[in-house]
JSON list of C-alpha atoms in Angstrom, two decimals:
[
{"chain": "A", "resi": 1, "resn": "MET", "atom": "CA", "xyz": [-16.27, -29.40, -38.35]},
{"chain": "A", "resi": 2, "resn": "ALA", "atom": "CA", "xyz": [-13.77, -30.12, -41.18]},
{"chain": "A", "resi": 3, "resn": "GLY", "atom": "CA", "xyz": [-14.59, -32.49, -44.02]},
{"chain": "A", "resi": 4, "resn": "ARG", "atom": "CA", "xyz": [-14.32, -36.26, -44.19]},
{"chain": "A", "resi": 5, "resn": "ASP", "atom": "CA", "xyz": [-10.73, -36.17, -45.20]},
{"chain": "A", "resi": 6, "resn": "ASN", "atom": "CA", "xyz": [-9.72, -33.80, -42.31]},
{"chain": "A", "resi": 7, "resn": "TYR", "atom": "CA", "xyz": [-10.41, -33.58, -38.84]},
{"chain": "A", "resi": 8, "resn": "LEU", "atom": "CA", "xyz": [-9.42, -31.15, -35.94]},
{"chain": "A", "resi": 9, "resn": "THR", "atom": "CA", "xyz": [-7.32, -32.12, -32.99]},
{"chain": "A", "resi": 10, "resn": "VAL", "atom": "CA", "xyz": [-5.18, -30.26, -30.46]},
{"chain": "A", "resi": 11, "resn": "SER", "atom": "CA", "xyz": [-1.47, -29.63, -30.61]},
{"chain": "A", "resi": 12, "resn": "SER", "atom": "CA", "xyz": [0.71, -32.47, -29.14]},
{"chain": "A", "resi": 13, "resn": "GLN", "atom": "CA", "xyz": [3.38, -29.87, -28.33]},
{"chain": "A", "resi": 14, "resn": "THR", "atom": "CA", "xyz": [1.41, -28.21, -25.36]},
{"chain": "A", "resi": 15, "resn": "VAL", "atom": "CA", "xyz": [-1.17, -28.67, -22.59]},
{"chain": "A", "resi": 16, "resn": "GLY", "atom": "CA", "xyz": [-4.31, -26.67, -22.48]},
{"chain": "A", "resi": 17, "resn": "LYS", "atom": "CA", "xyz": [-5.00, -25.34, -18.79]},
{"chain": "A", "resi": 18, "resn": "GLY", "atom": "CA", "xyz": [-8.30, -23.99, -17.48]},
{"chain": "A", "resi": 19, "resn": "TYR", "atom": "CA", "xyz": [-9.57, -22.98, -14.15]},
{"chain": "A", "resi": 20, "resn": "TYR", "atom": "CA", "xyz": [-12.94, -22.65, -12.45]},
{"chain": "A", "resi": 21, "resn": "SER", "atom": "CA", "xyz": [-14.09, -21.72, -8.93]},
{"chain": "A", "resi": 22, "resn": "GLU", "atom": "CA", "xyz": [-17.38, -21.79, -7.31]},
{"chain": "A", "resi": 23, "resn": "LYS", "atom": "CA", "xyz": [-18.35, -21.73, -3.68]},
{"chain": "A", "resi": 24, "resn": "ARG", "atom": "CA", "xyz": [-14.92, -22.76, -2.58]},
{"chain": "A", "resi": 25, "resn": "SER", "atom": "CA", "xyz": [-14.54, -25.64, -4.92]},
{"chain": "A", "resi": 26, "resn": "LYS", "atom": "CA", "xyz": [-11.75, -25.44, -7.43]},
{"chain": "A", "resi": 27, "resn": "PHE", "atom": "CA", "xyz": [-11.88, -27.07, -10.72]},
{"chain": "A", "resi": 28, "resn": "LEU", "atom": "CA", "xyz": [-8.40, -27.42, -12.56]},
{"chain": "A", "resi": 29, "resn": "ALA", "atom": "CA", "xyz": [-8.74, -28.56, -16.19]},
{"chain": "A", "resi": 30, "resn": "PHE", "atom": "CA", "xyz": [-6.14, -29.95, -18.52]},
{"chain": "A", "resi": 31, "resn": "CYS", "atom": "CA", "xyz": [-6.41, -30.56, -22.36]},
{"chain": "A", "resi": 32, "resn": "CYS", "atom": "CA", "xyz": [-4.07, -33.07, -23.98]},
{"chain": "A", "resi": 33, "resn": "HIS", "atom": "CA", "xyz": [-3.57, -34.80, -27.50]},
{"chain": "A", "resi": 34, "resn": "VAL", "atom": "CA", "xyz": [-3.91, -38.48, -27.32]},
{"chain": "A", "resi": 35, "resn": "GLU", "atom": "CA", "xyz": [-4.40, -41.17, -30.14]},
{"chain": "A", "resi": 36, "resn": "THR", "atom": "CA", "xyz": [-5.45, -44.23, -28.14]},
{"chain": "A", "resi": 37, "resn": "ALA", "atom": "CA", "xyz": [-7.47, -45.17, -25.03]},
{"chain": "A", "resi": 38, "resn": "THR", "atom": "CA", "xyz": [-4.07, -46.55, -23.52]},
{"chain": "A", "resi": 39, "resn": "GLU", "atom": "CA", "xyz": [-2.72, -43.20, -23.79]},
{"chain": "A", "resi": 40, "resn": "ALA", "atom": "CA", "xyz": [-5.67, -41.52, -22.43]},
{"chain": "A", "resi": 41, "resn": "ASP", "atom": "CA", "xyz": [-5.77, -43.78, -19.45]},
{"chain": "A", "resi": 42, "resn": "GLU", "atom": "CA", "xyz": [-2.03, -42.89, -18.85]},
{"chain": "A", "resi": 43, "resn": "VAL", "atom": "CA", "xyz": [-2.88, -39.22, -18.99]},
{"chain": "A", "resi": 44, "resn": "VAL", "atom": "CA", "xyz": [-5.79, -39.81, -16.38]},
{"chain": "A", "resi": 45, "resn": "LYS", "atom": "CA", "xyz": [-3.10, -41.98, -14.03]},
{"chain": "A", "resi": 46, "resn": "SER", "atom": "CA", "xyz": [-0.75, -39.24, -14.07]},
{"chain": "A", "resi": 47, "resn": "TYR", "atom": "CA", "xyz": [-3.35, -36.46, -13.08]},
{"chain": "A", "resi": 48, "resn": "ARG", "atom": "CA", "xyz": [-4.54, -38.82, -10.32]},
{"chain": "A", "resi": 49, "resn": "ARG", "atom": "CA", "xyz": [-1.04, -39.26, -9.02]},
{"chain": "A", "resi": 50, "resn": "GLU", "atom": "CA", "xyz": [0.00, -35.36, -9.11]},
{"chain": "A", "resi": 51, "resn": "PHE", "atom": "CA", "xyz": [-3.40, -34.36, -7.54]},
{"chain": "A", "resi": 52, "resn": "HIS", "atom": "CA", "xyz": [-3.68, -37.27, -5.03]},
{"chain": "A", "resi": 53, "resn": "ASP", "atom": "CA", "xyz": [-5.51, -35.29, -2.62]},
{"chain": "A", "resi": 54, "resn": "ALA", "atom": "CA", "xyz": [-8.15, -34.18, -4.87]},
{"chain": "A", "resi": 55, "resn": "ARG", "atom": "CA", "xyz": [-11.84, -35.31, -4.50]},
{"chain": "A", "resi": 56, "resn": "HIS", "atom": "CA", "xyz": [-12.56, -36.14, -8.03]},
{"chain": "A", "resi": 57, "resn": "VAL", "atom": "CA", "xyz": [-10.64, -36.54, -11.36]},
{"chain": "A", "resi": 58, "resn": "CYS", "atom": "CA", "xyz": [-13.13, -36.45, -13.95]},
{"chain": "A", "resi": 59, "resn": "TYR", "atom": "CA", "xyz": [-12.39, -36.78, -17.55]},
{"chain": "A", "resi": 60, "resn": "ALA", "atom": "CA", "xyz": [-13.75, -37.25, -21.10]},
{"chain": "A", "resi": 61, "resn": "TYR", "atom": "CA", "xyz": [-11.96, -38.20, -24.52]},
{"chain": "A", "resi": 62, "resn": "ARG", "atom": "CA", "xyz": [-12.73, -38.55, -28.13]},
{"chain": "A", "resi": 63, "resn": "LEU", "atom": "CA", "xyz": [-10.45, -40.50, -30.54]},
{"chain": "A", "resi": 64, "resn": "GLY", "atom": "CA", "xyz": [-10.49, -41.42, -34.23]},
{"chain": "A", "resi": 65, "resn": "PRO", "atom": "CA", "xyz": [-11.08, -39.06, -37.34]},
{"chain": "A", "resi": 66, "resn": "GLU", "atom": "CA", "xyz": [-15.04, -39.13, -36.74]},
{"chain": "A", "resi": 67, "resn": "GLY", "atom": "CA", "xyz": [-14.74, -38.94, -33.05]},
{"chain": "A", "resi": 68, "resn": "GLU", "atom": "CA", "xyz": [-16.17, -42.53, -32.93]},
{"chain": "A", "resi": 69, "resn": "THR", "atom": "CA", "xyz": [-14.24, -43.76, -29.89]},
{"chain": "A", "resi": 70, "resn": "PHE", "atom": "CA", "xyz": [-15.20, -41.83, -26.80]},
{"chain": "A", "resi": 71, "resn": "ARG", "atom": "CA", "xyz": [-15.52, -41.99, -23.13]},
{"chain": "A", "resi": 72, "resn": "ALA", "atom": "CA", "xyz": [-16.84, -40.07, -20.40]},
{"chain": "A", "resi": 73, "resn": "ASN", "atom": "CA", "xyz": [-16.05, -40.49, -16.59]},
{"chain": "A", "resi": 74, "resn": "ASP", "atom": "CA", "xyz": [-17.67, -38.74, -13.62]},
{"chain": "A", "resi": 75, "resn": "ASP", "atom": "CA", "xyz": [-15.36, -40.25, -11.00]},
{"chain": "A", "resi": 76, "resn": "GLY", "atom": "CA", "xyz": [-17.93, -40.43, -8.14]},
{"chain": "A", "resi": 77, "resn": "GLU", "atom": "CA", "xyz": [-19.80, -37.04, -9.10]},
{"chain": "A", "resi": 78, "resn": "PRO", "atom": "CA", "xyz": [-23.61, -37.58, -9.61]},
{"chain": "A", "resi": 79, "resn": "SER", "atom": "CA", "xyz": [-23.94, -39.46, -12.96]},
{"chain": "A", "resi": 80, "resn": "GLY", "atom": "CA", "xyz": [-23.88, -37.15, -15.91]},
{"chain": "A", "resi": 81, "resn": "THR", "atom": "CA", "xyz": [-22.73, -34.00, -13.99]},
{"chain": "A", "resi": 82, "resn": "ALA", "atom": "CA", "xyz": [-18.92, -34.19, -14.95]},
{"chain": "A", "resi": 83, "resn": "GLY", "atom": "CA", "xyz": [-17.90, -36.36, -17.77]},
{"chain": "A", "resi": 84, "resn": "LYS", "atom": "CA", "xyz": [-20.79, -35.74, -20.06]},
{"chain": "A", "resi": 85, "resn": "PRO", "atom": "CA", "xyz": [-20.37, -31.78, -19.93]},
{"chain": "A", "resi": 86, "resn": "ILE", "atom": "CA", "xyz": [-16.62, -32.21, -20.76]},
{"chain": "A", "resi": 87, "resn": "LEU", "atom": "CA", "xyz": [-17.37, -34.48, -23.63]},
{"chain": "A", "resi": 88, "resn": "GLY", "atom": "CA", "xyz": [-19.89, -32.11, -24.76]},
{"chain": "A", "resi": 89, "resn": "GLN", "atom": "CA", "xyz": [-17.50, -29.43, -25.20]},
{"chain": "A", "resi": 90, "resn": "LEU", "atom": "CA", "xyz": [-15.16, -31.81, -27.29]},
{"chain": "A", "resi": 91, "resn": "VAL", "atom": "CA", "xyz": [-18.10, -32.42, -29.53]},
{"chain": "A", "resi": 92, "resn": "SER", "atom": "CA", "xyz": [-19.05, -28.79, -29.79]},
{"chain": "A", "resi": 93, "resn": "HIS", "atom": "CA", "xyz": [-15.52, -27.77, -30.81]},
{"chain": "A", "resi": 94, "resn": "GLY", "atom": "CA", "xyz": [-15.47, -30.59, -33.23]},
{"chain": "A", "resi": 95, "resn": "LEU", "atom": "CA", "xyz": [-12.18, -32.11, -31.83]},
{"chain": "A", "resi": 96, "resn": "SER", "atom": "CA", "xyz": [-10.96, -35.57, -31.72]},
{"chain": "A", "resi": 97, "resn": "ASP", "atom": "CA", "xyz": [-7.80, -37.38, -30.45]},
{"chain": "A", "resi": 98, "resn": "VAL", "atom": "CA", "xyz": [-8.15, -35.22, -27.24]},
{"chain": "A", "resi": 99, "resn": "ILE", "atom": "CA", "xyz": [-8.76, -35.87, -23.63]},
{"chain": "A", "resi": 100, "resn": "VAL", "atom": "CA", "xyz": [-9.82, -33.34, -21.09]},
{"chain": "A", "resi": 101, "resn": "VAL", "atom": "CA", "xyz": [-9.26, -34.12, -17.38]},
{"chain": "A", "resi": 102, "resn": "VAL", "atom": "CA", "xyz": [-10.84, -32.00, -14.59]},
{"chain": "A", "resi": 103, "resn": "VAL", "atom": "CA", "xyz": [-9.62, -32.16, -11.12]},
{"chain": "A", "resi": 104, "resn": "ARG", "atom": "CA", "xyz": [-11.94, -30.90, -8.47]},
{"chain": "A", "resi": 105, "resn": "TYR", "atom": "CA", "xyz": [-11.13, -29.99, -5.01]},
{"chain": "A", "resi": 106, "resn": "TYR", "atom": "CA", "xyz": [-14.17, -29.89, -2.93]},
{"chain": "A", "resi": 107, "resn": "GLY", "atom": "CA", "xyz": [-14.99, -26.59, -1.14]},
{"chain": "A", "resi": 108, "resn": "GLY", "atom": "CA", "xyz": [-17.35, -28.05, 1.44]},
{"chain": "A", "resi": 109, "resn": "ILE", "atom": "CA", "xyz": [-20.49, -26.88, 0.04]},
{"chain": "A", "resi": 110, "resn": "ASN", "atom": "CA", "xyz": [-22.55, -28.84, -2.55]},
{"chain": "A", "resi": 111, "resn": "LEU", "atom": "CA", "xyz": [-23.07, -27.18, -5.88]},
{"chain": "A", "resi": 112, "resn": "GLY", "atom": "CA", "xyz": [-26.12, -29.23, -6.88]},
{"chain": "A", "resi": 113, "resn": "THR", "atom": "CA", "xyz": [-26.57, -30.99, -10.24]},
{"chain": "A", "resi": 114, "resn": "GLY", "atom": "CA", "xyz": [-26.85, -27.74, -12.45]},
{"chain": "A", "resi": 115, "resn": "GLY", "atom": "CA", "xyz": [-24.01, -26.20, -10.57]},
{"chain": "A", "resi": 116, "resn": "LEU", "atom": "CA", "xyz": [-21.62, -29.06, -11.04]},
{"chain": "A", "resi": 117, "resn": "ILE", "atom": "CA", "xyz": [-22.53, -29.27, -14.90]},
{"chain": "A", "resi": 118, "resn": "VAL", "atom": "CA", "xyz": [-21.81, -25.70, -15.29]},
{"chain": "A", "resi": 119, "resn": "ALA", "atom": "CA", "xyz": [-18.42, -25.98, -13.44]},
{"chain": "A", "resi": 120, "resn": "TYR", "atom": "CA", "xyz": [-17.22, -29.08, -15.23]},
{"chain": "A", "resi": 121, "resn": "ARG", "atom": "CA", "xyz": [-18.32, -27.55, -18.81]},
{"chain": "A", "resi": 122, "resn": "THR", "atom": "CA", "xyz": [-16.88, -24.11, -18.02]},
{"chain": "A", "resi": 123, "resn": "ALA", "atom": "CA", "xyz": [-13.37, -25.66, -16.87]},
{"chain": "A", "resi": 124, "resn": "ALA", "atom": "CA", "xyz": [-13.21, -27.81, -19.93]},
{"chain": "A", "resi": 125, "resn": "SER", "atom": "CA", "xyz": [-14.10, -25.04, -22.24]},
{"chain": "A", "resi": 126, "resn": "GLU", "atom": "CA", "xyz": [-11.31, -22.86, -20.50]},
{"chain": "A", "resi": 127, "resn": "ALA", "atom": "CA", "xyz": [-8.74, -25.72, -21.10]},
{"chain": "A", "resi": 128, "resn": "LEU", "atom": "CA", "xyz": [-9.81, -25.82, -24.73]},
{"chain": "A", "resi": 129, "resn": "ALA", "atom": "CA", "xyz": [-9.49, -22.19, -25.30]},
{"chain": "A", "resi": 130, "resn": "ASP", "atom": "CA", "xyz": [-5.91, -22.29, -24.01]},
{"chain": "A", "resi": 131, "resn": "ILE", "atom": "CA", "xyz": [-4.66, -24.71, -26.63]},
{"chain": "A", "resi": 132, "resn": "SER", "atom": "CA", "xyz": [-4.06, -24.37, -30.40]},
{"chain": "A", "resi": 133, "resn": "THR", "atom": "CA", "xyz": [-5.96, -26.76, -32.89]},
{"chain": "A", "resi": 134, "resn": "VAL", "atom": "CA", "xyz": [-4.28, -28.75, -35.53]},
{"chain": "A", "resi": 135, "resn": "THR", "atom": "CA", "xyz": [-6.15, -30.03, -38.80]},
{"chain": "A", "resi": 136, "resn": "LYS", "atom": "CA", "xyz": [-5.17, -33.54, -39.55]},
{"chain": "A", "resi": 137, "resn": "THR", "atom": "CA", "xyz": [-5.61, -35.30, -42.72]},
{"chain": "A", "resi": 138, "resn": "VAL", "atom": "CA", "xyz": [-7.05, -38.64, -42.81]},
{"chain": "A", "resi": 139, "resn": "GLU", "atom": "CA", "xyz": [-5.31, -40.82, -45.42]},
{"chain": "A", "resi": 140, "resn": "GLY", "atom": "CA", "xyz": [-5.81, -44.03, -47.60]},
{"chain": "A", "resi": 141, "resn": "GLN", "atom": "CA", "xyz": [-2.92, -46.06, -48.87]},
{"chain": "A", "resi": 142, "resn": "VAL", "atom": "CA", "xyz": [-2.67, -47.95, -52.10]},
{"chain": "A", "resi": 143, "resn": "THR", "atom": "CA", "xyz": [0.29, -50.28, -52.93]},
{"chain": "A", "resi": 144, "resn": "PHE", "atom": "CA", "xyz": [0.92, -50.82, -56.63]},
{"chain": "A", "resi": 145, "resn": "ASP", "atom": "CA", "xyz": [3.30, -53.72, -58.14]},
{"chain": "A", "resi": 146, "resn": "PHE", "atom": "CA", "xyz": [4.55, -52.69, -61.74]},
{"chain": "A", "resi": 147, "resn": "THR", "atom": "CA", "xyz": [7.48, -53.37, -64.06]},
{"chain": "A", "resi": 148, "resn": "TYR", "atom": "CA", "xyz": [10.19, -50.83, -64.68]},
{"chain": "A", "resi": 149, "resn": "PRO", "atom": "CA", "xyz": [9.26, -49.79, -68.12]},
{"chain": "A", "resi": 150, "resn": "MET", "atom": "CA", "xyz": [5.90, -48.42, -66.37]},
{"chain": "A", "resi": 151, "resn": "MET", "atom": "CA", "xyz": [7.94, -46.21, -63.98]},
{"chain": "A", "resi": 152, "resn": "ASN", "atom": "CA", "xyz": [7.36, -42.77, -65.81]},
{"chain": "A", "resi": 153, "resn": "GLY", "atom": "CA", "xyz": [3.65, -43.43, -65.99]},
{"chain": "A", "resi": 154, "resn": "VAL", "atom": "CA", "xyz": [3.59, -44.30, -62.29]},
{"chain": "A", "resi": 155, "resn": "MET", "atom": "CA", "xyz": [5.42, -41.16, -61.33]},
{"chain": "A", "resi": 156, "resn": "ARG", "atom": "CA", "xyz": [3.44, -39.06, -63.43]},
{"chain": "A", "resi": 157, "resn": "VAL", "atom": "CA", "xyz": [0.27, -40.18, -61.51]},
{"chain": "A", "resi": 158, "resn": "VAL", "atom": "CA", "xyz": [2.00, -39.47, -58.08]},
{"chain": "A", "resi": 159, "resn": "LYS", "atom": "CA", "xyz": [2.90, -36.01, -59.25]},
{"chain": "A", "resi": 160, "resn": "GLU", "atom": "CA", "xyz": [-0.55, -35.16, -60.58]},
{"chain": "A", "resi": 161, "resn": "MET", "atom": "CA", "xyz": [-2.46, -36.55, -57.53]},
{"chain": "A", "resi": 162, "resn": "GLN", "atom": "CA", "xyz": [0.26, -35.10, -55.31]},
{"chain": "A", "resi": 163, "resn": "ALA", "atom": "CA", "xyz": [0.40, -38.53, -53.53]},
{"chain": "A", "resi": 164, "resn": "ARG", "atom": "CA", "xyz": [2.99, -39.01, -50.62]},
{"chain": "A", "resi": 165, "resn": "ILE", "atom": "CA", "xyz": [5.41, -42.06, -51.27]},
{"chain": "A", "resi": 166, "resn": "VAL", "atom": "CA", "xyz": [5.22, -44.16, -48.11]},
{"chain": "A", "resi": 167, "resn": "ASP", "atom": "CA", "xyz": [7.39, -47.13, -49.41]},
{"chain": "A", "resi": 168, "resn": "ARG", "atom": "CA", "xyz": [9.22, -47.91, -52.58]},
{"chain": "A", "resi": 169, "resn": "ARG", "atom": "CA", "xyz": [11.15, -50.64, -54.28]},
{"chain": "A", "resi": 170, "resn": "PHE", "atom": "CA", "xyz": [12.49, -50.01, -57.69]},
{"chain": "A", "resi": 171, "resn": "GLU", "atom": "CA", "xyz": [14.11, -53.28, -59.06]},
{"chain": "A", "resi": 172, "resn": "THR", "atom": "CA", "xyz": [13.26, -55.43, -61.92]},
{"chain": "A", "resi": 173, "resn": "ASP", "atom": "CA", "xyz": [9.87, -55.72, -60.41]},
{"chain": "A", "resi": 174, "resn": "CYS", "atom": "CA", "xyz": [8.95, -52.64, -58.78]},
{"chain": "A", "resi": 175, "resn": "SER", "atom": "CA", "xyz": [6.39, -51.79, -55.84]},
{"chain": "A", "resi": 176, "resn": "ILE", "atom": "CA", "xyz": [5.34, -48.35, -54.64]},
{"chain": "A", "resi": 177, "resn": "THR", "atom": "CA", "xyz": [3.01, -47.54, -51.65]},
{"chain": "A", "resi": 178, "resn": "LEU", "atom": "CA", "xyz": [1.39, -44.25, -51.87]},
{"chain": "A", "resi": 179, "resn": "ALA", "atom": "CA", "xyz": [-0.83, -42.36, -49.38]},
{"chain": "A", "resi": 180, "resn": "VAL", "atom": "CA", "xyz": [-3.39, -39.65, -50.61]},
{"chain": "A", "resi": 181, "resn": "PRO", "atom": "CA", "xyz": [-6.57, -37.96, -48.64]},
{"chain": "A", "resi": 182, "resn": "LYS", "atom": "CA", "xyz": [-8.95, -40.80, -47.95]},
{"chain": "A", "resi": 183, "resn": "SER", "atom": "CA", "xyz": [-11.68, -39.69, -50.43]},
{"chain": "A", "resi": 184, "resn": "ARG", "atom": "CA", "xyz": [-9.12, -39.93, -53.28]},
{"chain": "A", "resi": 185, "resn": "THR", "atom": "CA", "xyz": [-7.99, -43.54, -52.65]},
{"chain": "A", "resi": 186, "resn": "GLU", "atom": "CA", "xyz": [-10.25, -45.19, -55.25]},
{"chain": "A", "resi": 187, "resn": "GLU", "atom": "CA", "xyz": [-9.25, -42.54, -57.86]},
{"chain": "A", "resi": 188, "resn": "LEU", "atom": "CA", "xyz": [-5.52, -43.41, -57.19]},
{"chain": "A", "resi": 189, "resn": "ARG", "atom": "CA", "xyz": [-5.99, -47.07, -57.34]},
{"chain": "A", "resi": 190, "resn": "ARG", "atom": "CA", "xyz": [-8.17, -46.77, -60.74]},
{"chain": "A", "resi": 191, "resn": "ARG", "atom": "CA", "xyz": [-5.44, -44.41, -62.21]},
{"chain": "A", "resi": 192, "resn": "LEU", "atom": "CA", "xyz": [-2.58, -46.93, -61.25]},
{"chain": "A", "resi": 193, "resn": "ALA", "atom": "CA", "xyz": [-4.76, -49.84, -62.69]},
{"chain": "A", "resi": 194, "resn": "GLU", "atom": "CA", "xyz": [-5.17, -48.04, -65.84]},
{"chain": "A", "resi": 195, "resn": "LEU", "atom": "CA", "xyz": [-1.52, -47.74, -66.47]},
{"chain": "A", "resi": 196, "resn": "SER", "atom": "CA", "xyz": [-1.32, -51.70, -66.55]},
{"chain": "A", "resi": 197, "resn": "PHE", "atom": "CA", "xyz": [-3.44, -51.47, -69.86]},
{"chain": "A", "resi": 198, "resn": "SER", "atom": "CA", "xyz": [-1.92, -48.42, -71.56]}
]
């Protein structure tokens, strides 16, 4: 897993696809990048519409840099046999801002609890193997107000800390909003504050 300034997600450009078959039941898995619970719900609705004749549309998602928001849904399968194994794959791959949806077409033969867990876990794993991962940086922002004569000092701090300029206003009174990796936010705030006293 990446450090606290970074986390792994999946590419927003493509959809990962996986497939698993057991005793005539077919499991179609899809992995997508999402950033909110609303987006995740929309993805689930779209697969429910597309595969309206499927018996189950199960899913799990994790959101946020630490994967702090998550949900797993069994959609009528026995409790813990679908959503939980899918979520387990997201956790073991260290991924966040991602949803995996697994669509099941029932083949007429019950797979049992163990068989279902294996099927959903394997289908999810196949979809995750089919998509590229991306490292995202978690940023913190600092807004600093200063007078024009301090400009050189401010720009020196920006350069030395490789801060990204989010917003700026350079007039008689100046203001700049900068973004840096979250763990360096306090250091940036301190260095800018020190300029006021130099």
